[in-house]
C-alpha positions as YAML, in Angstrom:
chain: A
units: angstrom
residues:
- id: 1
  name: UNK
  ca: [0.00, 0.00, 0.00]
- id: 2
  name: UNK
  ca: [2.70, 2.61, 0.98]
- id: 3
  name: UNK
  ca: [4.52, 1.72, -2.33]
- id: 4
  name: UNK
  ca: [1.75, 2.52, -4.10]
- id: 5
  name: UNK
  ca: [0.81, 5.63, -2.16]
- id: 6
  name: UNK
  ca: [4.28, 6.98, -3.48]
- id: 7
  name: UNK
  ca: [3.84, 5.91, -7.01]
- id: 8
  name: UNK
  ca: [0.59, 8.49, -7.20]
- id: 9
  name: UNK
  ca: [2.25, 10.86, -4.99]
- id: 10
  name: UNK
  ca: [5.46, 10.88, -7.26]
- id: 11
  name: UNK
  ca: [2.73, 10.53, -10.46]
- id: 12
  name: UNK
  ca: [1.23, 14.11, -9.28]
- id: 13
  name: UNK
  ca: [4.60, 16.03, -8.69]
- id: 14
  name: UNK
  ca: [4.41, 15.75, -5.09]
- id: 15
  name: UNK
  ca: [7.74, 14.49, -3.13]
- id: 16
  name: UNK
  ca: [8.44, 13.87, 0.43]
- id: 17
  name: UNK
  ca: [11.05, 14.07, 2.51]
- id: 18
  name: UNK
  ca: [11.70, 13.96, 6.22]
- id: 19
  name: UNK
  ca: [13.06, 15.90, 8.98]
- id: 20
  name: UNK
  ca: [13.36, 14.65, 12.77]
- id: 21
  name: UNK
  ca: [16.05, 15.20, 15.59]
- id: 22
  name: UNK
  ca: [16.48, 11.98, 15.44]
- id: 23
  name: UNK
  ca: [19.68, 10.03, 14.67]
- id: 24
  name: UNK
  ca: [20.67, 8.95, 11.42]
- id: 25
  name: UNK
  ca: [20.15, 5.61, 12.17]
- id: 26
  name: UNK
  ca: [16.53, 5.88, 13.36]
- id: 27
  name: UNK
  ca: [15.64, 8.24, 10.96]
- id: 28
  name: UNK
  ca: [16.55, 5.92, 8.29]
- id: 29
  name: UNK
  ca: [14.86, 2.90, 9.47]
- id: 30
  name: UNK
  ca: [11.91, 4.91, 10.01]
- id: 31
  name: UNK
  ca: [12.44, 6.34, 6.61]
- id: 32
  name: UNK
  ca: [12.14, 3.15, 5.13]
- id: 33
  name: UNK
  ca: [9.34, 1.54, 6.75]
- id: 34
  name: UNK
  ca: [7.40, 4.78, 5.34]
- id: 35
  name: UNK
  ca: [9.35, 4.14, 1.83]
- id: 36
  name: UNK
  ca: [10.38, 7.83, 2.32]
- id: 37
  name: UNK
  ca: [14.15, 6.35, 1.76]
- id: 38
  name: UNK
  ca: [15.65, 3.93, -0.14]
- id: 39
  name: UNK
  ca: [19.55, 3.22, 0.08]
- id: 40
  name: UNK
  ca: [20.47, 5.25, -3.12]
- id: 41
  name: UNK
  ca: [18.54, 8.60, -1.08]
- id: 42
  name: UNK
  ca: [20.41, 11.10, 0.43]
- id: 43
  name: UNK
  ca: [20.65, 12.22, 4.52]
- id: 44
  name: UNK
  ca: [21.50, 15.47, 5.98]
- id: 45
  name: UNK
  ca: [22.14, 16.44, 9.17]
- id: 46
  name: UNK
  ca: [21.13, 19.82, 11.31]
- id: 47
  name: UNK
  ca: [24.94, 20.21, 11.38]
- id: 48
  name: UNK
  ca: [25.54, 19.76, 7.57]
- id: 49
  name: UNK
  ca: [23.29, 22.23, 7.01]
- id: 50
  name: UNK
  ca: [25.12, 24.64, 9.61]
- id: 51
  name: UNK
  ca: [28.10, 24.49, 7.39]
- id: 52
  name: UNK
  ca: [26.48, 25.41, 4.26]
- id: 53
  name: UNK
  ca: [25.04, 28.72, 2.14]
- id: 54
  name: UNK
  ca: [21.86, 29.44, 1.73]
- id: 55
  name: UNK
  ca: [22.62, 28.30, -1.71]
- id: 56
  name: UNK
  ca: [24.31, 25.42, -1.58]
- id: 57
  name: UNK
  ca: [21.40, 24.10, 0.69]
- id: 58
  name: UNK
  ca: [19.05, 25.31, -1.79]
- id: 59
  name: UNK
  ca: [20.97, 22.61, -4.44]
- id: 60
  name: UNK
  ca: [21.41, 20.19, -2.13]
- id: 61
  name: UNK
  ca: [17.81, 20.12, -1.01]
- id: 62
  name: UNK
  ca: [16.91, 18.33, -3.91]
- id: 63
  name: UNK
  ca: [18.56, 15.33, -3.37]
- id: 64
  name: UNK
  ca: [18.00, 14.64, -0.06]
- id: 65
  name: UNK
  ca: [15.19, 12.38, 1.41]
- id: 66
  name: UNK
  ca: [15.91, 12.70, 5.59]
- id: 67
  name: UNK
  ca: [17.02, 15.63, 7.38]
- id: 68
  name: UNK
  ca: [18.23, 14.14, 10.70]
- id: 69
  name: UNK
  ca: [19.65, 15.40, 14.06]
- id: 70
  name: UNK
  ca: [17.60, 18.94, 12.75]
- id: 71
  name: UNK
  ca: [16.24, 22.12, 15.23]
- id: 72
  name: UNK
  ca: [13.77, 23.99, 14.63]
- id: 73
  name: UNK
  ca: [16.26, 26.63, 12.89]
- id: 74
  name: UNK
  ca: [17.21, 23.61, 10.39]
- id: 75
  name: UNK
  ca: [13.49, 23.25, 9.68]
- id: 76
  name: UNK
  ca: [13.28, 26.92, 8.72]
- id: 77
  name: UNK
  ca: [16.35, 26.78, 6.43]
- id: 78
  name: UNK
  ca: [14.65, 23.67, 4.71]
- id: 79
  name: UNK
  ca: [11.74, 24.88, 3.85]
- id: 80
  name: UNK
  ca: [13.04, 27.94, 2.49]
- id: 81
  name: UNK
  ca: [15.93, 26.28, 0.83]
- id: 82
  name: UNK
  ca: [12.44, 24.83, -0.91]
- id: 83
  name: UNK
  ca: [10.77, 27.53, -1.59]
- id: 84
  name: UNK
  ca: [13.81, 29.27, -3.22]
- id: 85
  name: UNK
  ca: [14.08, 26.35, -5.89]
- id: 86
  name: UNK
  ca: [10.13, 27.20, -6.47]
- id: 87
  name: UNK
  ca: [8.31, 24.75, -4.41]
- id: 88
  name: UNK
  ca: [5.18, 24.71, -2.97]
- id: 89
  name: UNK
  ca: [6.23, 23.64, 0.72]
- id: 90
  name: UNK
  ca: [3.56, 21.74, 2.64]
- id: 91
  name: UNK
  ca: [4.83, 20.26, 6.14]
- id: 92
  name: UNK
  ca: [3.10, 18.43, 9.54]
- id: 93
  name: UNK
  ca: [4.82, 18.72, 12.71]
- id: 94
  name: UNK
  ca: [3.70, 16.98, 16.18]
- id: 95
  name: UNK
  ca: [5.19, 19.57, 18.57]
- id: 96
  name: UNK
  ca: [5.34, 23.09, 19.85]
- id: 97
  name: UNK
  ca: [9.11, 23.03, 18.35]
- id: 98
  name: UNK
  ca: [7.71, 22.63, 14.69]
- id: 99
  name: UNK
  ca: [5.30, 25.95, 15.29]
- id: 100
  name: UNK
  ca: [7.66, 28.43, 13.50]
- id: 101
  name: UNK
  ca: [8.23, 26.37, 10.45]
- id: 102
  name: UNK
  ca: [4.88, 25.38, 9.84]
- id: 103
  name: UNK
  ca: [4.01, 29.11, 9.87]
- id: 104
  name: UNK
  ca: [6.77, 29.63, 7.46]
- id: 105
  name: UNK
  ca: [5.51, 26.29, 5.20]
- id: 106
  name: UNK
  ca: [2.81, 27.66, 2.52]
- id: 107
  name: UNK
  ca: [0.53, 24.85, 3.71]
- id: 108
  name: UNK
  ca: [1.20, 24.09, 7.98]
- id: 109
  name: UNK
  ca: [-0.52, 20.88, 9.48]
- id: 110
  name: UNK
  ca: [-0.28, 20.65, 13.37]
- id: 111
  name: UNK
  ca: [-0.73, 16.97, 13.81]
- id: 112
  name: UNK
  ca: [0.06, 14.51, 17.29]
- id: 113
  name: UNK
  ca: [1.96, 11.61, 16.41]
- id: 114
  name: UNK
  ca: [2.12, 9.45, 19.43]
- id: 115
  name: UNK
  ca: [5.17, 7.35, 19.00]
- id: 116
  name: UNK
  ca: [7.78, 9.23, 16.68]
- id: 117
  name: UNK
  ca: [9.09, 13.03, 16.57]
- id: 118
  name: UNK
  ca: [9.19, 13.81, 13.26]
- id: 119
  name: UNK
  ca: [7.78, 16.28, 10.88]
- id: 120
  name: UNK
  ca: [7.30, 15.39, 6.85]
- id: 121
  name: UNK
  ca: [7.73, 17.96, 4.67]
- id: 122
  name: UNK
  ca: [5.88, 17.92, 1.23]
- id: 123
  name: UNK
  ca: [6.77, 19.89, -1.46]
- id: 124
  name: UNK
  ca: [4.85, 20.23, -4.74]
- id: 125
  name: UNK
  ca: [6.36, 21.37, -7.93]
- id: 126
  name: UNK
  ca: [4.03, 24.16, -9.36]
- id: 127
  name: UNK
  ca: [2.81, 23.81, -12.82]
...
């Protein structure tokens, strides 16, 4: 079901990625389980992204399926790195630390997810 759930969500230009303060490891294994990653996909941490430009995030964005280890300030910088490539930037967060990005996402979903902290981020490319 989830396979095919990406297959029409890929089909109508939407793609998903993840960010959590989790640790690699977790984040990938969850990342699977929601076929968000596959072992090709690309992970970057809160402090990768503390050692790059606002540009070079905004190309690296693109390839990257988890955002692990991230703050709230790595959320931000996401989602704009997203919106500066010309995305549509949709994203759900379970907590009061996801508050700021959701306000800056063009679509924010407050949602409770009981067992992991995470927050997906979906961007769609605009026609």
């Amino acid at each position: 079901k989830q396979w095919y759930q990406r297959r029409v969500a890929i089909t109508a230009g939407i793609n998903i990625k993840m960010i959590t303060g989790d640790s690699k490891n977790i984040a990938i294994s969850i990342g699977q389980k929601l076929d968000i990653y596959r072992g090709s996909d690309t992970a970057l941490s809160g402090d990768m992204i503390d050692g790059m430009s606002t540009e070079q995030l905004a190309d690296a964005i693109k390839s990257v399926s988890i955002v692990y280890r991230s703050t709230p300030r790595h959320k931000m910088k996401v989602i704009k790195a997203l919106q500066s490539n010309g995305l549509i930037v949709a994203m759900t967060g379970d907590g009061v630390n996801d508050a700021v990005a959701l306000k800056c996402a063009d679509i924010g979903m407050s949602c409770n997810l009981t067992y992991y902290s995470l927050a997906c981020i979906t961007t769609i490319r605009p026609h």
